[in-house]
mmCIF file of C-alpha atoms and ligand atoms in Angstrom:
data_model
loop_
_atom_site.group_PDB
_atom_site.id
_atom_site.type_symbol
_atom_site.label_atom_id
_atom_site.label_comp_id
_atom_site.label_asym_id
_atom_site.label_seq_id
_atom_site.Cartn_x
_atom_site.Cartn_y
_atom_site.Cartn_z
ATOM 1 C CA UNK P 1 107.596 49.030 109.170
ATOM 2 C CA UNK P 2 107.552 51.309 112.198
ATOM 3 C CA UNK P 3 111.303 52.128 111.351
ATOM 4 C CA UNK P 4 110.068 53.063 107.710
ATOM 5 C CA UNK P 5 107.053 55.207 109.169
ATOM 6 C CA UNK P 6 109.820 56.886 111.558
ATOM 7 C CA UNK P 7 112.292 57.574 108.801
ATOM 8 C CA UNK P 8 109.444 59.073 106.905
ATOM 9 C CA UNK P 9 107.905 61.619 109.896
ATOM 10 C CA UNK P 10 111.530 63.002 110.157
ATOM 11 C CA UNK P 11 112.041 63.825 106.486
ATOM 12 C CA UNK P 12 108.737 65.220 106.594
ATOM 13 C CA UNK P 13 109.488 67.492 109.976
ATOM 14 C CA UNK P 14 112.765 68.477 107.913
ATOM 15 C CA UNK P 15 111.277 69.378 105.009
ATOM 16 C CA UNK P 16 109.244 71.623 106.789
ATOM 17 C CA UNK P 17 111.773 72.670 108.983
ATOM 18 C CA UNK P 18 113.699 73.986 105.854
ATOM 19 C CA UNK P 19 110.801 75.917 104.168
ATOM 20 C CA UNK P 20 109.914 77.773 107.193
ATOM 21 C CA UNK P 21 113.695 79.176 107.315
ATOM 22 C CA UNK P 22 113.416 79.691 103.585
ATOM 23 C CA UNK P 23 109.659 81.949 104.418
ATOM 24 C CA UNK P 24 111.793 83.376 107.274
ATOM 25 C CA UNK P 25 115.455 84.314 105.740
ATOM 26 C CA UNK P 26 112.872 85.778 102.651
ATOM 27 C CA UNK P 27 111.161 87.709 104.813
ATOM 28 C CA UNK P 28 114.137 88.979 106.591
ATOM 29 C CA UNK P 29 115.841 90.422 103.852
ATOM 30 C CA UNK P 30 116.833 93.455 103.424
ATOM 31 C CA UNK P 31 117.186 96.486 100.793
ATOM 32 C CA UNK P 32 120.737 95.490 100.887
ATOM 33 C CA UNK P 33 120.372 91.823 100.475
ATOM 34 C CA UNK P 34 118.174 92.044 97.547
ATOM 35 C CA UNK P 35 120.883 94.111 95.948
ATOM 36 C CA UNK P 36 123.859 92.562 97.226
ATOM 37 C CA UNK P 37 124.577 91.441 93.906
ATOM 38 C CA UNK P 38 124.395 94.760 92.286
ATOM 39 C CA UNK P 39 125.698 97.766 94.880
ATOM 40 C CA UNK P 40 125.476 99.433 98.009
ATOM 41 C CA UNK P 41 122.362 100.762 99.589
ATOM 42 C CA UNK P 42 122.511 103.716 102.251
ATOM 43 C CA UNK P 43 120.913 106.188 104.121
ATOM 44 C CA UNK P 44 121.507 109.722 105.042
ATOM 45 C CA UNK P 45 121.718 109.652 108.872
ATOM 46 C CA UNK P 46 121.450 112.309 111.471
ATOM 47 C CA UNK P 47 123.226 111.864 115.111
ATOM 48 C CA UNK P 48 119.473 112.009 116.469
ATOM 49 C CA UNK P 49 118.479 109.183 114.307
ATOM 50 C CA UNK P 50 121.150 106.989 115.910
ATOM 51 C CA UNK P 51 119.379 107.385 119.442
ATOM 52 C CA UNK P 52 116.012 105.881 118.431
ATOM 53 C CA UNK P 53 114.182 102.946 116.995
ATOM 54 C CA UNK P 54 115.192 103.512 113.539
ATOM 55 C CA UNK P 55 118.501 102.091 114.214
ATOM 56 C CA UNK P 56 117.101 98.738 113.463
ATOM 57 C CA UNK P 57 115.713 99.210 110.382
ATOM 58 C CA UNK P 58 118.829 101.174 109.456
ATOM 59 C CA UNK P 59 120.615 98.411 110.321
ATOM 60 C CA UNK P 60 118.083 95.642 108.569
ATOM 61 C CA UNK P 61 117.870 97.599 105.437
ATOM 62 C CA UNK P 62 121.351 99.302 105.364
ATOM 63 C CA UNK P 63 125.132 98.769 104.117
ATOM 64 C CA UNK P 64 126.191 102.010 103.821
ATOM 65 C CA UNK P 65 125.255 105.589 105.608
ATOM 66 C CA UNK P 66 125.989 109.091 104.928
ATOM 67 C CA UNK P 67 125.897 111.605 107.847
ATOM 68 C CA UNK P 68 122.924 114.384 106.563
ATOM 69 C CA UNK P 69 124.469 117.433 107.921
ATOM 70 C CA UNK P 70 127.086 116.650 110.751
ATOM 71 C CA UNK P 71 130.094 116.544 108.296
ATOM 72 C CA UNK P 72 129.220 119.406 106.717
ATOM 73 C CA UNK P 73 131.791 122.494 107.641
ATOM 74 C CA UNK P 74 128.943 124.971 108.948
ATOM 75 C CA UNK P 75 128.241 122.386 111.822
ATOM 76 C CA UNK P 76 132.051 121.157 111.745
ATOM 77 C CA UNK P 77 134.080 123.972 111.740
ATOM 78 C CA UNK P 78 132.211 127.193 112.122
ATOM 79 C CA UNK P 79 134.762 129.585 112.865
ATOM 80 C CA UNK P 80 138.201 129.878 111.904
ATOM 81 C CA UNK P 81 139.769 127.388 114.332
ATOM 82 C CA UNK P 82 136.861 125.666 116.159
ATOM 83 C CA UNK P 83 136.396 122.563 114.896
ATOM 84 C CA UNK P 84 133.496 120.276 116.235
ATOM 85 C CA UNK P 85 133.753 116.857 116.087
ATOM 86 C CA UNK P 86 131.452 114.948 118.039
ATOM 87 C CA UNK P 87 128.458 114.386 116.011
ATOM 88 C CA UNK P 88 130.598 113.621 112.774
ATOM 89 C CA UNK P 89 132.773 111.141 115.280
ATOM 90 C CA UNK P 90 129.624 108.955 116.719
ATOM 91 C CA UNK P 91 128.412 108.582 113.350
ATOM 92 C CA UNK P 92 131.466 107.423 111.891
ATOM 93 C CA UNK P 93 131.691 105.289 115.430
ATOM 94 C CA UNK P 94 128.415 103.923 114.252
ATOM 95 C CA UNK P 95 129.571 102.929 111.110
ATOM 96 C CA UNK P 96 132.518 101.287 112.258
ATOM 97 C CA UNK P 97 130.937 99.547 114.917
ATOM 98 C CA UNK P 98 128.052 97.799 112.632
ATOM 99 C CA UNK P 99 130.795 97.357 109.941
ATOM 100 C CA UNK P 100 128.919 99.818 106.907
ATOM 101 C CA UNK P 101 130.638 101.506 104.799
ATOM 102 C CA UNK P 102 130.482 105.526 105.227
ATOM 103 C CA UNK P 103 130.283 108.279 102.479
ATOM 104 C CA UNK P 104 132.051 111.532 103.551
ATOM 105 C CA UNK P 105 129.652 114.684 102.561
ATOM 106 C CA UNK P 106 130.529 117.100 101.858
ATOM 107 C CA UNK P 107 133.864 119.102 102.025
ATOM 108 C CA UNK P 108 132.866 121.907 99.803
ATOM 109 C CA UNK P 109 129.351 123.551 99.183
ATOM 110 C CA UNK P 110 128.703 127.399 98.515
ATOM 111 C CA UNK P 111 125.207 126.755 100.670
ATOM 112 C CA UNK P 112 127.125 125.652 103.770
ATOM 113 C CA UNK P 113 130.326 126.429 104.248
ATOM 114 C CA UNK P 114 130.104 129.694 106.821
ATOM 115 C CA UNK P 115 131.062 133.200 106.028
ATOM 116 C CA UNK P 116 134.322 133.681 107.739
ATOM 117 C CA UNK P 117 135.768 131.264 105.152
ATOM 118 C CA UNK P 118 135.643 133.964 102.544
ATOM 119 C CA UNK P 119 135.955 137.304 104.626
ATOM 120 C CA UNK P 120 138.136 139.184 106.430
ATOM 121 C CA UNK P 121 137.451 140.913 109.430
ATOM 122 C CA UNK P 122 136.106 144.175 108.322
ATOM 123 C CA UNK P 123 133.808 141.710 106.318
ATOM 124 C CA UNK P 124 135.389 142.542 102.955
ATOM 125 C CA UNK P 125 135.973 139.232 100.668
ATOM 126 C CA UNK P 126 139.797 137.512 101.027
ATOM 127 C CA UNK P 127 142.454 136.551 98.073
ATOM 128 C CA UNK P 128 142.674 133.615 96.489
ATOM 129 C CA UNK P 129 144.984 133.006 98.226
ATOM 130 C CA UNK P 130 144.132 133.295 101.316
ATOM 131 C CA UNK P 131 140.587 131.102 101.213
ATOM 132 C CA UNK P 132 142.878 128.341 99.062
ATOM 133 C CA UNK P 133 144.644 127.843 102.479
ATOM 134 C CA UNK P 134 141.581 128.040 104.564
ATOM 135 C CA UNK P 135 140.291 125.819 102.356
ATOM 136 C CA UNK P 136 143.412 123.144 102.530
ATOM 137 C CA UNK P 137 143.214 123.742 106.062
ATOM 138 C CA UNK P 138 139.524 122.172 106.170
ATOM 139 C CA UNK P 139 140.059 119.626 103.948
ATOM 140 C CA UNK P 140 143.345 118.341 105.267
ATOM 141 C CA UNK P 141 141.577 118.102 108.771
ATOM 142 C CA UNK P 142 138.073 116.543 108.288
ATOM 143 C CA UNK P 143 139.320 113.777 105.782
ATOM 144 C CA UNK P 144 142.822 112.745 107.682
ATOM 145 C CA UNK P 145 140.439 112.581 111.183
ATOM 146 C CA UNK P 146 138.090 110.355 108.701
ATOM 147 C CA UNK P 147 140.996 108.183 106.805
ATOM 148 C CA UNK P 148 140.060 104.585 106.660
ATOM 149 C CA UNK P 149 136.429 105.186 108.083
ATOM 150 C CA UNK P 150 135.004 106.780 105.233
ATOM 151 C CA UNK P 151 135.336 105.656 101.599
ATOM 152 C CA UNK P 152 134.510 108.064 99.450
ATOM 153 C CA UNK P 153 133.866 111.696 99.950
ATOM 154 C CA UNK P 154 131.286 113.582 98.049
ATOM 155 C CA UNK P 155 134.622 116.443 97.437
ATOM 156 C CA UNK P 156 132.708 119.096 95.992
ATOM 157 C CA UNK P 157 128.829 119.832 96.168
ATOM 158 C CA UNK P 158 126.377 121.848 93.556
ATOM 159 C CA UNK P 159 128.959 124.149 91.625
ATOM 160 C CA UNK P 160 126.984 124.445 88.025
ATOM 161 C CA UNK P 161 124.158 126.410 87.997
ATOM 162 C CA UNK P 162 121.157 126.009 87.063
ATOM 163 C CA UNK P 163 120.849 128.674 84.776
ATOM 164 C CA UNK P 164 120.396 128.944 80.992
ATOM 165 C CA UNK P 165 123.598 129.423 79.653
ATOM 166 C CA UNK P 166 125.454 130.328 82.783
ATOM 167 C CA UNK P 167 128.189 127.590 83.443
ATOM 168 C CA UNK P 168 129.352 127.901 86.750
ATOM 169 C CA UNK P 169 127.251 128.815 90.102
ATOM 170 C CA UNK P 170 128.046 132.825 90.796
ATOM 171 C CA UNK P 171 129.035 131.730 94.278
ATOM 172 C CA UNK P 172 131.559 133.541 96.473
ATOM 173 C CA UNK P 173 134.162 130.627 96.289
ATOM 174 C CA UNK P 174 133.654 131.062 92.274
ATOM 175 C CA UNK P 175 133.805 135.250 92.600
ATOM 176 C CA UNK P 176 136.957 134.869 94.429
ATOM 177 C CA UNK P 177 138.801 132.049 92.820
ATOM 178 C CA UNK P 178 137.293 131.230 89.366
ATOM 179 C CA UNK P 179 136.956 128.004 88.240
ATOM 180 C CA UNK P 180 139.899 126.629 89.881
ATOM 181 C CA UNK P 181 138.379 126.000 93.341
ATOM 182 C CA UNK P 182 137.385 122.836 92.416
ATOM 183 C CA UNK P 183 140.328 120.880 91.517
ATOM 184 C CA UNK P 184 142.492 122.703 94.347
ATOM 185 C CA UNK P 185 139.651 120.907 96.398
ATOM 186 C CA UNK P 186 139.888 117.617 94.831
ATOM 187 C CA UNK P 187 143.541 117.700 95.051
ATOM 188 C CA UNK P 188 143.371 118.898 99.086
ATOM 189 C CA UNK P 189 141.084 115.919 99.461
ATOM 190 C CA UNK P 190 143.357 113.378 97.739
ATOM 191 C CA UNK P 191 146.723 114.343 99.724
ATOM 192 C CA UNK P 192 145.011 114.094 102.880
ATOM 193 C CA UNK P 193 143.544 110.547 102.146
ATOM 194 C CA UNK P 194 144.862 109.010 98.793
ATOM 195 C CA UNK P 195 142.917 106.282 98.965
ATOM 196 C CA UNK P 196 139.281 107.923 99.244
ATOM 197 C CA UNK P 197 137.294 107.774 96.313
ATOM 198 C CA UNK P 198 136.300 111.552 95.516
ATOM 199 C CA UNK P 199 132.768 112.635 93.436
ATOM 200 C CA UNK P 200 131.684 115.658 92.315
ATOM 201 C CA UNK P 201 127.702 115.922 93.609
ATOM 202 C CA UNK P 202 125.083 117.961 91.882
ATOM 203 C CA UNK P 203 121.048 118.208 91.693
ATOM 204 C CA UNK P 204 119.116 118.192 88.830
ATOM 205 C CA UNK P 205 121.512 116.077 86.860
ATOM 206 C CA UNK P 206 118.462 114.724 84.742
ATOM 207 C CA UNK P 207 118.087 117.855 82.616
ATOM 208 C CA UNK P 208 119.235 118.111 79.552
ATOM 209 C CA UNK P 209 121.695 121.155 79.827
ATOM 210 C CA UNK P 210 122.484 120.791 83.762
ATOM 211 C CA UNK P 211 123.794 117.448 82.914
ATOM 212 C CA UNK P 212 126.040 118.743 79.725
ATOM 213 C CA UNK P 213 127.351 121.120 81.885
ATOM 214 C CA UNK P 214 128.271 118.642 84.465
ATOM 215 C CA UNK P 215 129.949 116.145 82.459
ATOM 216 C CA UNK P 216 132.052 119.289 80.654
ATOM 217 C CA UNK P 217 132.981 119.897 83.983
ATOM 218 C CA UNK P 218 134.360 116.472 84.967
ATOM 219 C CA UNK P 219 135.706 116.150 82.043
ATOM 220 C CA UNK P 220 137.906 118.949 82.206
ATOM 221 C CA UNK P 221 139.176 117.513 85.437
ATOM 222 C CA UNK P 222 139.605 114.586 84.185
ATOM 223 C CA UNK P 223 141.671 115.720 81.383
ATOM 224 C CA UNK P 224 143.681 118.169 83.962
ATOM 225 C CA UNK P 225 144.555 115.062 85.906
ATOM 226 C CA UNK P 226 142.465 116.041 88.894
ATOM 227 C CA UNK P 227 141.959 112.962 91.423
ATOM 228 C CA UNK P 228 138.599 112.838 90.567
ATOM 229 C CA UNK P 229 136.933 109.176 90.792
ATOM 230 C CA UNK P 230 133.063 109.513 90.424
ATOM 231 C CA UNK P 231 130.086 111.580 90.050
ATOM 232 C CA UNK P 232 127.401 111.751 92.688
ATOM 233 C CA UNK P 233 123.686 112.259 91.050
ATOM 234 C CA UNK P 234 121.532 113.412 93.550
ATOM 235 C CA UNK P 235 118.040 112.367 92.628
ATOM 236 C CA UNK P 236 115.842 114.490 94.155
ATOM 237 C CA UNK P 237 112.703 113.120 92.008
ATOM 238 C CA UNK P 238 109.524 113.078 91.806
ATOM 239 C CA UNK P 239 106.592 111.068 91.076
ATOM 240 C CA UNK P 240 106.801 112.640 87.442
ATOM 241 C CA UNK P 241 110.164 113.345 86.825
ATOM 242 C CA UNK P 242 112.357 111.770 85.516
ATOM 243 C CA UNK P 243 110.477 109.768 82.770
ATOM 244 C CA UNK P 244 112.177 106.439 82.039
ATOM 245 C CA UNK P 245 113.578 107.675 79.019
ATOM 246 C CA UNK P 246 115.014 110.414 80.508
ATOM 247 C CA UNK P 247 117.019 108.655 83.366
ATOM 248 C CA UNK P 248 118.231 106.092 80.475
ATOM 249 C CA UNK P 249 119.996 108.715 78.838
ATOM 250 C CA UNK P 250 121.185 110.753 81.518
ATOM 251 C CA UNK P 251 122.772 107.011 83.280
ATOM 252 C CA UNK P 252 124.307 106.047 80.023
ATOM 253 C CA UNK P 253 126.088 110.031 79.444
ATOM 254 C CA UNK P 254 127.527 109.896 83.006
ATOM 255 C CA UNK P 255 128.587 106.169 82.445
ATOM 256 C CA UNK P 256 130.580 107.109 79.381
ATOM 257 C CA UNK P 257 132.243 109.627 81.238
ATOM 258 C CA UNK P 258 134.215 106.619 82.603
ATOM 259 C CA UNK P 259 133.875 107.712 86.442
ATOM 260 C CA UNK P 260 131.694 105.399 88.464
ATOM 261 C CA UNK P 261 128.394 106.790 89.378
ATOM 262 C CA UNK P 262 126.641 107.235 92.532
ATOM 263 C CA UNK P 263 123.114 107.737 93.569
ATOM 264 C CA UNK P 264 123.985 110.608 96.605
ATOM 265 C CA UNK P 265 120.858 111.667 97.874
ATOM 266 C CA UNK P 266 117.719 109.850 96.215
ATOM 267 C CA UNK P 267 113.705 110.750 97.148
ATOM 268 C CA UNK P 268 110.559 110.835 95.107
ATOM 269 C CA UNK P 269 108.321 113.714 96.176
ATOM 270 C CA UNK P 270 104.748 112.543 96.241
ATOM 271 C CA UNK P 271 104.355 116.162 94.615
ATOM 272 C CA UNK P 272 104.855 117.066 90.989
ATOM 273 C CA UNK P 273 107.656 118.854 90.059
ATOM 274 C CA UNK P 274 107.504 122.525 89.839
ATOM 275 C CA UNK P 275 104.182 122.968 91.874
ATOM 276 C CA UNK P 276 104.910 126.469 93.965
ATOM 277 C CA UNK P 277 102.055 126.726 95.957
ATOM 278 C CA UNK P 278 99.721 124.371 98.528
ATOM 279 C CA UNK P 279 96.375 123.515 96.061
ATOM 280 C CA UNK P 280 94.666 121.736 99.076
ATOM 281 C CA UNK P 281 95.799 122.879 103.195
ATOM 282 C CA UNK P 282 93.849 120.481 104.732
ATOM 283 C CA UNK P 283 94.973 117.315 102.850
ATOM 284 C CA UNK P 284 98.512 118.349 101.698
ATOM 285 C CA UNK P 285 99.545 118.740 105.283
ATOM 286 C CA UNK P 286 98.410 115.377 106.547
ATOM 287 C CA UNK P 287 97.750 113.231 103.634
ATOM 288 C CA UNK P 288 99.338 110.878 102.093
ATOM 289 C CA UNK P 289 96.587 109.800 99.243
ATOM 290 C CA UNK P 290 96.753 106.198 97.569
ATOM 291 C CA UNK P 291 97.018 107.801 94.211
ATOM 292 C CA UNK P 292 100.045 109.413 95.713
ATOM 293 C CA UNK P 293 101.356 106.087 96.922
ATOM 294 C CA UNK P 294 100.042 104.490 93.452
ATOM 295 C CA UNK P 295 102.653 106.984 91.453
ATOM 296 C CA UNK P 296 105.571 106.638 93.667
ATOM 297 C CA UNK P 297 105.124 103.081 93.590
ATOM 298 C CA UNK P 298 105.696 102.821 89.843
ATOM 299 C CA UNK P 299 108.494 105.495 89.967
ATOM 300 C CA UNK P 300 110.387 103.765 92.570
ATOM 301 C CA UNK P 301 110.229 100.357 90.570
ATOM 302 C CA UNK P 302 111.101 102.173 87.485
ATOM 303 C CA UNK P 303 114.298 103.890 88.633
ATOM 304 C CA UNK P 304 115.417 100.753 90.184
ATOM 305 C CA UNK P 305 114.824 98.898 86.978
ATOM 306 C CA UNK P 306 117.392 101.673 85.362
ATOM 307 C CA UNK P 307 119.495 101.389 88.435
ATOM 308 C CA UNK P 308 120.054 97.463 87.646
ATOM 309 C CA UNK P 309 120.004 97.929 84.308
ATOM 310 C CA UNK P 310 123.407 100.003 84.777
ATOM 311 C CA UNK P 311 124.766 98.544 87.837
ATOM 312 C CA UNK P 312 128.324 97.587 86.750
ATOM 313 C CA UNK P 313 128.780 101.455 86.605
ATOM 314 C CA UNK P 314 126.460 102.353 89.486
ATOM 315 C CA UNK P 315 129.018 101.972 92.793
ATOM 316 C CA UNK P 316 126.563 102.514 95.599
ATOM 317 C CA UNK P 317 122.526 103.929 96.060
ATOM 318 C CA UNK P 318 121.870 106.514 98.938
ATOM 319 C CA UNK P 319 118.717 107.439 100.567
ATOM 320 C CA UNK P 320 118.340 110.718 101.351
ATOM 321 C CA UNK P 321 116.806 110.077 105.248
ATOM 322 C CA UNK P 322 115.373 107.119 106.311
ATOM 323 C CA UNK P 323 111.389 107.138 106.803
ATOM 324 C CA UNK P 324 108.906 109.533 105.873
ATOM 325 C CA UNK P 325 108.871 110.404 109.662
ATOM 326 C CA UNK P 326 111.297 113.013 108.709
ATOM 327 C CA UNK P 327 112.240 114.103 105.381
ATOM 328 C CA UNK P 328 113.976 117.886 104.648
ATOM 329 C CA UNK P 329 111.216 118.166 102.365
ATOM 330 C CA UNK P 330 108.640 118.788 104.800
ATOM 331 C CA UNK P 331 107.979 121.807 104.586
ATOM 332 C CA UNK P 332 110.243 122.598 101.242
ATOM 333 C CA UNK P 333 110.076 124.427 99.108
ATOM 334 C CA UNK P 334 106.655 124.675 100.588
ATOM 335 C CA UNK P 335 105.994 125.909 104.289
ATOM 336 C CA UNK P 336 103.239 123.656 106.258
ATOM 337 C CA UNK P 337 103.389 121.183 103.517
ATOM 338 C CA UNK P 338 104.315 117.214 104.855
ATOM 339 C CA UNK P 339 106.227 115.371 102.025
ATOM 340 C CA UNK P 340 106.441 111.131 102.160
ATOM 341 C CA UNK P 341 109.633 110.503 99.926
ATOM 342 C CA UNK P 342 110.867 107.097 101.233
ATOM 343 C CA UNK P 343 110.486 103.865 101.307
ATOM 344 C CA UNK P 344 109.382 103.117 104.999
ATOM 345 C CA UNK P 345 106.112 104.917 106.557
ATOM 346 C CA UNK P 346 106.191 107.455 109.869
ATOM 347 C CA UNK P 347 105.641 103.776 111.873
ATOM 348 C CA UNK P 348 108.931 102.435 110.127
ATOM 349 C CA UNK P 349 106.759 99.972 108.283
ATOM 350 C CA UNK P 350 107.126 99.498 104.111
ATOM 351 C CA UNK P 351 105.551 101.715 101.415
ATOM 352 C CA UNK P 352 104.092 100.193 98.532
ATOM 353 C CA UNK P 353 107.008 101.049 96.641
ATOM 354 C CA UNK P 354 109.082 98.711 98.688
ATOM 355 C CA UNK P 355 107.448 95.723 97.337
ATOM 356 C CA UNK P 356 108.209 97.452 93.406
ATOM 357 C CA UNK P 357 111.983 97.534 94.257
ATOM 358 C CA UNK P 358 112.814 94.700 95.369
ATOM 359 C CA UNK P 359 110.546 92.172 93.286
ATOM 360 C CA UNK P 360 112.743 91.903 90.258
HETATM 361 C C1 GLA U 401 121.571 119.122 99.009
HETATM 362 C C2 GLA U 401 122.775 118.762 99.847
HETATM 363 C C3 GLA U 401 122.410 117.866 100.985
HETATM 364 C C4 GLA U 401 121.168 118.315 101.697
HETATM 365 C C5 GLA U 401 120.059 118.494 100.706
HETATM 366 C C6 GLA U 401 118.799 118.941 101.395
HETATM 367 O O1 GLA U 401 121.153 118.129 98.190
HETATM 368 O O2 GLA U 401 123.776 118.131 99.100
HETATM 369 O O3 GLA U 401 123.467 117.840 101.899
HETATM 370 O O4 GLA U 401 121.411 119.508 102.392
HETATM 371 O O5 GLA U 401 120.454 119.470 99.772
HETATM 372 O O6 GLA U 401 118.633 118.331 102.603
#
């Protein structure tokens, strides 16, 4: 009887035993483990951010990170042969060292690569020529120091423009060289590291005519026989835009494409799109209302709901920082306003619209 009443007490202490580490493992997951089954999920990362507390929830919620700005050539290589390597190096040291996977970003962008690319020294714009080998030059040493760290690099960065009817961005690299910039680019990238997967990354990639543009435009390299592998969306959103119906046709046009598609850079502003001015100082700049957090809630589930719904041609999902401690939209486009894009609050802890993306 006693041996009966013993057998019994130890099933019941291992019962229990086995639903608190169920509670616990639950509890512990991740962003990444709730999607492990569908794709990646990163973070934009500054060298800073590596030094503080965040690097535990970066590496809790994390599988993949994209350095914000230390790859990019006005930090890397900002005159003709300094190159500087150190921030770029300890975050791809990171990476290594907590086994993530690493996007490369970005090797070519109008907005940041510095001025002595495209002049001379009276200050007078170069030949084609000569910014084609500067060009090689940049590309052939960021991505061979990078080979086998980082697996895909976002190659190009915001050419189209965002213009009515104008196709490509009037942009120095475009005045000087045309059109062909890009796949000289793409083709620099893949000689210096042929087994990187290279994307073409653009904003505003939910609008109607942005988006034909870029899909005519990776087309055509596609059809040139450019290495090109994917296309990086952005997704700098916003608690009203896109609508549903809107991100379900712009996924399914850049699936057909037949280049996998990446999430590069995704926030929801608790602001509506297109709002130029501060309506409220004292609130905008410190508040983050629960109608705010109500709206970004439902967007976040929503987009992740599309994001599943296409996953076998969605290869990875970025954040663009990590917490709303620091986002580069404080403060733009709007001066002295705070934004709270993210998933995780200024103490680290989760948003409501945490709960909405991985509940599914
Ligand atoms: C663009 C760039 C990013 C970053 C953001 C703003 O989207 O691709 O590198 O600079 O702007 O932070």
């Amino acid at each position: 009887m006693n041996s009966l009443k013993n057998i019994y007490v130890f099933f019941l202490f291992a019962l229990v035993a086995i639903l608190v580490t169920a509670q616990t493992s639950i509890h512990n997951k991740g962003l990444k483990d709730y999607y492990s089954s569908y794709f990646p999920i990163g973070v934009a990362v500054s060298t800073q951010s590596l030094r503080t507390d965040e690097v535990q929830l970066i590496l809790h919620q994390f599988n993949s990170i994209t350095a914000e700005n230390a790859m990019k050539a006005a930090l890397i290589h900002p005159s003709e042969n300094i190159y500087y390597w150190k921030g770029a190096d300890s975050i791809a040291a990171f990476a290594k060292k907590h086994g993530l996977k690493l996007r490369g970003h970005t090797l070519c962008w109008h907005n940041q690569l510095p001025v002595w690319f495209f002049t001379d020294s009276a200050g007078k714009y170069v030949s084609k020529e000569v910014l084609f080998n500067r060009l090689k030059e940049h590309i052939y040493s960021v991505v061979k120091r990078y080979k086998g760290i980082v697996y895909a690099w976002d190659v190009v960065n915001e050419v189209i423009s965002d213009n009515k009817g104008e196709y490509f961005r009037n942009s120095p690299l475009y005045k000087i060289c045309g059109e062909e910039f890009v796949a000289k680019a793409f083709q620099y990238a893949h000689e210096a590291d042929p087994r990187a997967l290279l994307f073409y990354n653009d904003y505003n990639e939910i609008h109607p005519e942005k988006r034909e543009k870029i899909i005519k435009l990776v087309k055509q390299l596609k059809k040139a026989r450019v290495p090109i592998h994917g296309i990086g969306l952005q997704a700098h959103w916003a608690i009203d835009e896109p609508s549903e119906q809107q991100l379900d046709s712009a996924l399914r046009q850049f699936a057909s494409t037949g280049l996998q598609v990446q999430i590069t850079e995704l926030d929801i502003s608790v602001y509506p799109k297109g709002i130029s001015s501060i309506t409220n100082p004292s609130v905008e700049t410190t508040t983050f209302s629960s109608e705010q957090e109500r709206l970004q809630a439902a967007q976040y589930k929503m987009i992740f709901r599309q994001f599943r719904k296409y996953k076998s041609f969605i290869s990875g999902v970025t954040f663009w920082n990590i917490s709303d401690r620091h986002s580069w939209l404080d403060n733009f486009p709007i001066r002295g306003r705070k934004n709270y894009p993210l998933l995780f609050d200024k103490n680290l802890k989760q948003k409501k619209a945490f709960k909405g993306v991985v509940q599914f």
